[in-house]
Amino acid sequence: MTNLIDLSGKNAIVTGGSRGVGRATSLLLAEAGANVGISYRNRADEAAATVADLKARGVSAWAEAGDLTDPAAAAALFERGVSEFGGVDIVVVNHGIWPVEDVAIADMDAERWKRTLDVNLNAAFYTCQQAARALRPDGRLIIVTSTAAQRGEAFHADYAASKGALVSLVKGFCVELAPRGITVNSVAPGWIDTEMAAPAMQGVERSTIEAKIPIGRVASPDDIAGPIVFLASGLARHITGEIVNVNGGAVLVG
């Protein structure tokens, strides 16, 4: 049977690729035949394990450490992609933080606000800027945002604002890159069963969260990776500037 998604010969970069959604996406890209380079900030053991799992799927793979809030780190990531792969076809901007503590806007200090926007927005901008320079014709850029980008999130205004800005970036950036055949899209997850979200889903909180999801469960990282890889494929060649919501219907019930 023919594999509908065949990324053989394509080269991908996934930020935050050592765990959670980034790891699941990297592995699925590799299963479709793509070579994958991942970025990570400080968990070298997890990054090495992910690279080993990628190579076990028969593709070329590597990991690059760096803090993408530094434009030089973003540049180094893509320089490696070009030097090791010879070119870049797929970029998945997945890194980010979600400060778990509930803080009202009136009480939020400047340090938290600046840190969240630096990691979620500024680092994404530096990454997208490098992607625009490195992506080959007919490339794919997928940015992971959030349902919070469209609905807002009380007591997490920093996170919602940072992700909302990424949605606007997708909408404008897709027009800029379209003449080269490059598509720019976003996948917007709801709750995901990851380390980042784990503190908010302790005990009864998880059942409360799941009760508000029509499908009845929190997404797994694989649930998010599938739509990302679809957008990276030729099947999605005429989709650009879109926000694909992957939340089990949660936005429909408030």
mmCIF file of C-alpha atoms in Angstrom:
data_model
loop_
_atom_site.group_PDB
_atom_site.id
_atom_site.type_symbol
_atom_site.label_atom_id
_atom_site.label_comp_id
_atom_site.label_asym_id
_atom_site.label_seq_id
_atom_site.Cartn_x
_atom_site.Cartn_y
_atom_site.Cartn_z
ATOM 1 C CA MET A 1 0.000 0.000 0.000
ATOM 2 C CA THR A 2 1.311 3.453 -0.891
ATOM 3 C CA ASN A 3 2.170 5.689 2.033
ATOM 4 C CA LEU A 4 0.100 8.854 1.547
ATOM 5 C CA ILE A 5 2.606 10.939 3.496
ATOM 6 C CA ASP A 6 6.075 10.311 2.129
ATOM 7 C CA LEU A 7 8.711 12.806 3.254
ATOM 8 C CA SER A 8 11.689 10.860 1.959
ATOM 9 C CA GLY A 9 14.484 13.246 0.987
ATOM 10 C CA LYS A 10 13.039 16.100 3.040
ATOM 11 C CA ASN A 11 14.981 17.760 5.842
ATOM 12 C CA ALA A 12 13.229 19.024 8.956
ATOM 13 C CA ILE A 13 14.129 21.142 11.973
ATOM 14 C CA VAL A 14 11.964 20.869 15.103
ATOM 15 C CA THR A 15 12.516 23.254 18.000
ATOM 16 C CA GLY A 16 11.926 21.851 21.449
ATOM 17 C CA GLY A 17 12.273 18.469 19.810
ATOM 18 C CA SER A 18 13.607 16.394 22.693
ATOM 19 C CA ARG A 19 10.352 15.845 24.599
ATOM 20 C CA GLY A 20 6.586 16.176 24.519
ATOM 21 C CA VAL A 21 4.993 17.339 21.284
ATOM 22 C CA GLY A 22 8.384 18.123 19.748
ATOM 23 C CA ARG A 23 9.656 14.602 20.283
ATOM 24 C CA ALA A 24 6.434 13.011 19.015
ATOM 25 C CA THR A 25 6.533 15.226 15.918
ATOM 26 C CA SER A 26 10.193 14.481 15.256
ATOM 27 C CA LEU A 27 9.609 10.731 15.432
ATOM 28 C CA LEU A 28 6.558 10.898 13.165
ATOM 29 C CA LEU A 29 8.461 12.991 10.615
ATOM 30 C CA ALA A 30 11.201 10.359 10.671
ATOM 31 C CA GLU A 31 8.689 7.554 10.213
ATOM 32 C CA ALA A 32 7.519 9.390 7.087
ATOM 33 C CA GLY A 33 11.130 9.421 5.849
ATOM 34 C CA ALA A 34 12.356 12.922 6.756
ATOM 35 C CA ASN A 35 15.770 13.656 8.183
ATOM 36 C CA VAL A 36 15.344 15.558 11.448
ATOM 37 C CA GLY A 37 17.443 18.020 13.410
ATOM 38 C CA ILE A 38 16.129 19.048 16.814
ATOM 39 C CA SER A 39 16.899 21.943 19.107
ATOM 40 C CA TYR A 40 16.887 21.754 22.882
ATOM 41 C CA ARG A 41 17.878 24.092 25.679
ATOM 42 C CA ASN A 42 19.473 22.104 28.490
ATOM 43 C CA ARG A 43 18.391 18.441 28.633
ATOM 44 C CA ALA A 44 21.204 16.774 26.764
ATOM 45 C CA ASP A 45 20.316 13.214 27.819
ATOM 46 C CA GLU A 46 16.752 13.504 26.481
ATOM 47 C CA ALA A 47 18.014 15.059 23.264
ATOM 48 C CA ALA A 48 20.548 12.269 22.775
ATOM 49 C CA ALA A 49 17.873 9.629 23.364
ATOM 50 C CA THR A 50 15.600 11.265 20.812
ATOM 51 C CA VAL A 51 18.387 11.415 18.233
ATOM 52 C CA ALA A 52 19.072 7.713 18.792
ATOM 53 C CA ASP A 53 15.390 6.913 18.268
ATOM 54 C CA LEU A 54 15.347 9.005 15.100
ATOM 55 C CA LYS A 55 18.402 7.276 13.668
ATOM 56 C CA ALA A 56 16.831 3.901 14.500
ATOM 57 C CA ARG A 57 14.139 4.836 11.975
ATOM 58 C CA GLY A 58 16.758 5.008 9.249
ATOM 59 C CA VAL A 59 17.111 8.771 8.856
ATOM 60 C CA SER A 60 19.847 11.294 9.522
ATOM 61 C CA ALA A 61 19.410 13.153 12.802
ATOM 62 C CA TRP A 62 21.198 15.509 15.170
ATOM 63 C CA ALA A 63 20.528 17.776 18.146
ATOM 64 C CA GLU A 64 21.671 21.366 18.649
ATOM 65 C CA ALA A 65 21.735 22.944 22.117
ATOM 66 C CA GLY A 66 20.885 26.601 22.461
ATOM 67 C CA ASP A 67 18.633 29.236 23.972
ATOM 68 C CA LEU A 68 16.549 30.518 21.066
ATOM 69 C CA THR A 69 15.820 33.787 22.860
ATOM 70 C CA ASP A 70 19.312 34.632 21.586
ATOM 71 C CA PRO A 71 19.191 35.398 17.842
ATOM 72 C CA ALA A 72 22.680 33.922 17.478
ATOM 73 C CA ALA A 73 21.431 30.544 18.727
ATOM 74 C CA ALA A 74 18.638 30.559 16.152
ATOM 75 C CA ALA A 75 21.159 31.378 13.431
ATOM 76 C CA ALA A 76 23.449 28.553 14.589
ATOM 77 C CA LEU A 77 20.563 26.071 14.477
ATOM 78 C CA PHE A 78 19.846 26.799 10.830
ATOM 79 C CA GLU A 79 23.495 26.994 9.874
ATOM 80 C CA ARG A 80 23.798 23.437 11.129
ATOM 81 C CA GLY A 81 20.682 22.403 9.231
ATOM 82 C CA VAL A 82 22.099 23.731 5.983
ATOM 83 C CA SER A 83 25.609 22.378 6.569
ATOM 84 C CA GLU A 84 24.549 18.865 7.649
ATOM 85 C CA PHE A 85 21.502 18.372 5.433
ATOM 86 C CA GLY A 86 22.362 20.613 2.495
ATOM 87 C CA GLY A 87 19.055 22.446 2.858
ATOM 88 C CA VAL A 88 15.902 22.736 4.969
ATOM 89 C CA ASP A 89 12.387 21.839 3.794
ATOM 90 C CA ILE A 90 10.296 21.684 6.980
ATOM 91 C CA VAL A 91 10.458 23.799 10.129
ATOM 92 C CA VAL A 92 8.317 23.157 13.198
ATOM 93 C CA VAL A 93 8.428 25.942 15.797
ATOM 94 C CA ASN A 94 7.356 24.103 18.913
ATOM 95 C CA HIS A 95 9.325 25.423 21.893
ATOM 96 C CA GLY A 96 7.601 27.410 24.624
ATOM 97 C CA ILE A 97 6.720 27.780 28.300
ATOM 98 C CA TRP A 98 3.476 27.955 30.264
ATOM 99 C CA PRO A 99 3.961 29.400 33.762
ATOM 100 C CA VAL A 100 1.716 27.228 35.893
ATOM 101 C CA GLU A 101 0.900 29.744 38.623
ATOM 102 C CA ASP A 102 -2.414 31.607 38.269
ATOM 103 C CA VAL A 103 -1.657 35.332 38.349
ATOM 104 C CA ALA A 104 -4.140 38.111 37.673
ATOM 105 C CA ILE A 105 -3.130 40.837 35.243
ATOM 106 C CA ALA A 106 -3.225 43.379 38.081
ATOM 107 C CA ASP A 107 -0.702 41.309 40.031
ATOM 108 C CA MET A 108 1.579 40.061 37.249
ATOM 109 C CA ASP A 109 5.120 41.350 37.584
ATOM 110 C CA ALA A 110 7.178 42.556 34.655
ATOM 111 C CA GLU A 111 9.657 39.704 34.995
ATOM 112 C CA ARG A 112 7.050 37.010 34.307
ATOM 113 C CA TRP A 113 5.499 38.979 31.449
ATOM 114 C CA LYS A 114 8.847 39.596 29.770
ATOM 115 C CA ARG A 115 10.093 36.040 30.249
ATOM 116 C CA THR A 116 6.985 34.438 28.728
ATOM 117 C CA LEU A 117 7.009 36.740 25.719
ATOM 118 C CA ASP A 118 10.749 36.316 25.279
ATOM 119 C CA VAL A 119 10.525 32.516 25.106
ATOM 120 C CA ASN A 120 7.186 32.125 23.331
ATOM 121 C CA LEU A 121 7.220 35.084 20.956
ATOM 122 C CA ASN A 122 10.685 36.573 20.523
ATOM 123 C CA ALA A 123 12.410 33.200 20.201
ATOM 124 C CA ALA A 124 9.750 32.111 17.712
ATOM 125 C CA PHE A 125 10.347 35.287 15.693
ATOM 126 C CA TYR A 126 14.108 34.667 15.571
ATOM 127 C CA THR A 127 13.442 31.070 14.505
ATOM 128 C CA CYS A 128 10.941 32.068 11.823
ATOM 129 C CA GLN A 129 13.315 34.732 10.546
ATOM 130 C CA GLN A 130 16.013 32.124 10.052
ATOM 131 C CA ALA A 131 13.477 29.721 8.540
ATOM 132 C CA ALA A 132 12.531 32.352 5.965
ATOM 133 C CA ARG A 133 16.153 32.543 4.891
ATOM 134 C CA ALA A 134 16.879 28.817 4.926
ATOM 135 C CA LEU A 135 13.713 27.111 3.652
ATOM 136 C CA ARG A 136 13.909 25.797 0.123
ATOM 137 C CA PRO A 137 11.117 26.421 -2.402
ATOM 138 C CA ASP A 138 7.860 24.616 -1.528
ATOM 139 C CA GLY A 139 8.951 24.391 2.090
ATOM 140 C CA ARG A 140 6.699 24.092 5.129
ATOM 141 C CA LEU A 141 6.670 26.198 8.294
ATOM 142 C CA ILE A 142 4.384 25.066 11.117
ATOM 143 C CA ILE A 143 4.105 27.036 14.360
ATOM 144 C CA VAL A 144 2.591 25.465 17.480
ATOM 145 C CA THR A 145 0.293 27.997 19.149
ATOM 146 C CA SER A 146 -2.634 27.262 21.490
ATOM 147 C CA THR A 147 -6.382 27.540 21.832
ATOM 148 C CA ALA A 148 -5.520 30.238 24.382
ATOM 149 C CA ALA A 149 -4.342 32.361 21.447
ATOM 150 C CA GLN A 150 -7.922 32.627 20.226
ATOM 151 C CA ARG A 151 -9.913 32.461 23.462
ATOM 152 C CA GLY A 152 -7.601 34.191 25.903
ATOM 153 C CA GLU A 153 -6.781 32.644 29.262
ATOM 154 C CA ALA A 154 -7.653 34.320 32.536
ATOM 155 C CA PHE A 155 -4.749 34.432 35.004
ATOM 156 C CA HIS A 156 -2.373 33.474 32.185
ATOM 157 C CA ALA A 157 -2.551 36.641 30.089
ATOM 158 C CA ASP A 158 1.169 36.440 29.343
ATOM 159 C CA TYR A 159 0.839 33.018 27.748
ATOM 160 C CA ALA A 160 -2.319 33.842 25.772
ATOM 161 C CA ALA A 161 -0.851 37.103 24.501
ATOM 162 C CA SER A 162 2.358 35.419 23.358
ATOM 163 C CA LYS A 163 0.485 32.706 21.482
ATOM 164 C CA GLY A 164 -2.017 35.185 20.041
ATOM 165 C CA ALA A 165 0.844 37.158 18.572
ATOM 166 C CA LEU A 166 2.066 33.989 16.850
ATOM 167 C CA VAL A 167 -1.319 33.598 15.167
ATOM 168 C CA SER A 168 -0.910 37.094 13.722
ATOM 169 C CA LEU A 169 2.605 36.186 12.618
ATOM 170 C CA VAL A 170 1.260 33.170 10.720
ATOM 171 C CA LYS A 171 -1.351 35.297 8.953
ATOM 172 C CA GLY A 172 1.160 37.816 7.646
ATOM 173 C CA PHE A 173 4.138 35.569 7.127
ATOM 174 C CA CYS A 174 2.258 33.190 4.844
ATOM 175 C CA VAL A 175 1.716 35.991 2.328
ATOM 176 C CA GLU A 176 5.393 36.967 2.397
ATOM 177 C CA LEU A 177 6.599 33.423 1.713
ATOM 178 C CA ALA A 178 3.883 32.314 -0.711
ATOM 179 C CA PRO A 179 5.770 33.427 -3.860
ATOM 180 C CA ARG A 180 8.368 30.777 -3.056
ATOM 181 C CA GLY A 181 5.724 28.099 -2.632
ATOM 182 C CA ILE A 182 6.298 27.992 1.140
ATOM 183 C CA THR A 183 3.238 27.473 3.319
ATOM 184 C CA VAL A 184 2.932 28.817 6.862
ATOM 185 C CA ASN A 185 0.369 27.326 9.225
ATOM 186 C CA SER A 186 -0.288 26.783 12.892
ATOM 187 C CA VAL A 187 -1.506 23.895 14.988
ATOM 188 C CA ALA A 188 -3.338 25.118 18.094
ATOM 189 C CA PRO A 189 -3.605 22.441 20.783
ATOM 190 C CA GLY A 190 -5.780 22.481 23.864
ATOM 191 C CA TRP A 191 -4.720 20.481 26.921
ATOM 192 C CA ILE A 192 -1.927 17.978 26.228
ATOM 193 C CA ASP A 193 -0.584 15.226 28.448
ATOM 194 C CA THR A 194 2.949 16.631 28.731
ATOM 195 C CA GLU A 195 5.379 17.528 31.474
ATOM 196 C CA MET A 196 4.588 21.226 30.999
ATOM 197 C CA ALA A 197 0.881 20.723 31.710
ATOM 198 C CA ALA A 198 1.282 18.049 34.401
ATOM 199 C CA PRO A 199 1.193 20.413 37.431
ATOM 200 C CA ALA A 200 -2.213 21.712 36.337
ATOM 201 C CA MET A 201 -3.641 18.210 35.985
ATOM 202 C CA GLN A 202 -2.919 16.826 39.425
ATOM 203 C CA GLY A 203 -5.671 14.914 41.214
ATOM 204 C CA VAL A 204 -9.226 16.070 40.570
ATOM 205 C CA GLU A 205 -8.056 18.857 38.274
ATOM 206 C CA ARG A 206 -7.531 16.383 35.436
ATOM 207 C CA SER A 207 -11.088 15.044 35.650
ATOM 208 C CA THR A 208 -12.399 18.625 35.740
ATOM 209 C CA ILE A 209 -10.419 19.469 32.618
ATOM 210 C CA GLU A 210 -11.504 16.316 30.784
ATOM 211 C CA ALA A 211 -15.156 16.954 31.642
ATOM 212 C CA LYS A 212 -14.937 20.105 29.513
ATOM 213 C CA ILE A 213 -13.580 18.255 26.474
ATOM 214 C CA PRO A 214 -16.329 16.687 24.312
ATOM 215 C CA ILE A 215 -14.055 13.816 23.268
ATOM 216 C CA GLY A 216 -13.540 13.175 26.971
ATOM 217 C CA ARG A 217 -9.773 13.075 27.266
ATOM 218 C CA VAL A 218 -6.662 15.218 27.218
ATOM 219 C CA ALA A 219 -4.646 14.972 23.998
ATOM 220 C CA SER A 220 -1.481 12.916 23.789
ATOM 221 C CA PRO A 221 1.608 14.373 22.082
ATOM 222 C CA ASP A 222 0.913 12.009 19.167
ATOM 223 C CA ASP A 223 -2.524 13.609 18.728
ATOM 224 C CA ILE A 224 -0.797 16.908 17.993
ATOM 225 C CA ALA A 225 2.056 15.448 15.947
ATOM 226 C CA GLY A 226 -0.302 13.963 13.361
ATOM 227 C CA PRO A 227 -1.797 17.276 12.179
ATOM 228 C CA ILE A 228 1.665 18.862 12.180
ATOM 229 C CA VAL A 229 3.051 16.163 9.898
ATOM 230 C CA PHE A 230 -0.013 16.463 7.647
ATOM 231 C CA LEU A 231 0.678 20.199 7.247
ATOM 232 C CA ALA A 232 4.311 19.351 6.481
ATOM 233 C CA SER A 233 3.266 17.029 3.659
ATOM 234 C CA GLY A 234 2.278 17.486 0.036
ATOM 235 C CA LEU A 235 -1.316 16.701 0.988
ATOM 236 C CA ALA A 236 -1.492 20.191 2.527
ATOM 237 C CA ARG A 237 0.195 22.038 -0.334
ATOM 238 C CA HIS A 238 -2.752 24.438 -0.847
ATOM 239 C CA ILE A 239 -3.269 25.231 2.842
ATOM 240 C CA THR A 240 -1.566 28.329 4.187
ATOM 241 C CA GLY A 241 -2.286 30.961 6.822
ATOM 242 C CA GLU A 242 -4.561 28.586 8.733
ATOM 243 C CA ILE A 243 -4.911 27.727 12.414
ATOM 244 C CA VAL A 244 -5.732 24.041 12.883
ATOM 245 C CA ASN A 245 -7.403 23.560 16.255
ATOM 246 C CA VAL A 246 -6.620 20.222 17.903
ATOM 247 C CA ASN A 247 -8.504 20.250 21.179
ATOM 248 C CA GLY A 248 -11.133 17.501 21.198
ATOM 249 C CA GLY A 249 -13.881 20.073 20.681
ATOM 250 C CA ALA A 250 -13.107 21.979 23.859
ATOM 251 C CA VAL A 251 -13.561 25.399 22.236
ATOM 252 C CA LEU A 252 -17.166 24.515 21.456
ATOM 253 C CA VAL A 253 -18.350 24.198 25.039
ATOM 254 C CA GLY A 254 -16.616 27.110 26.743
#
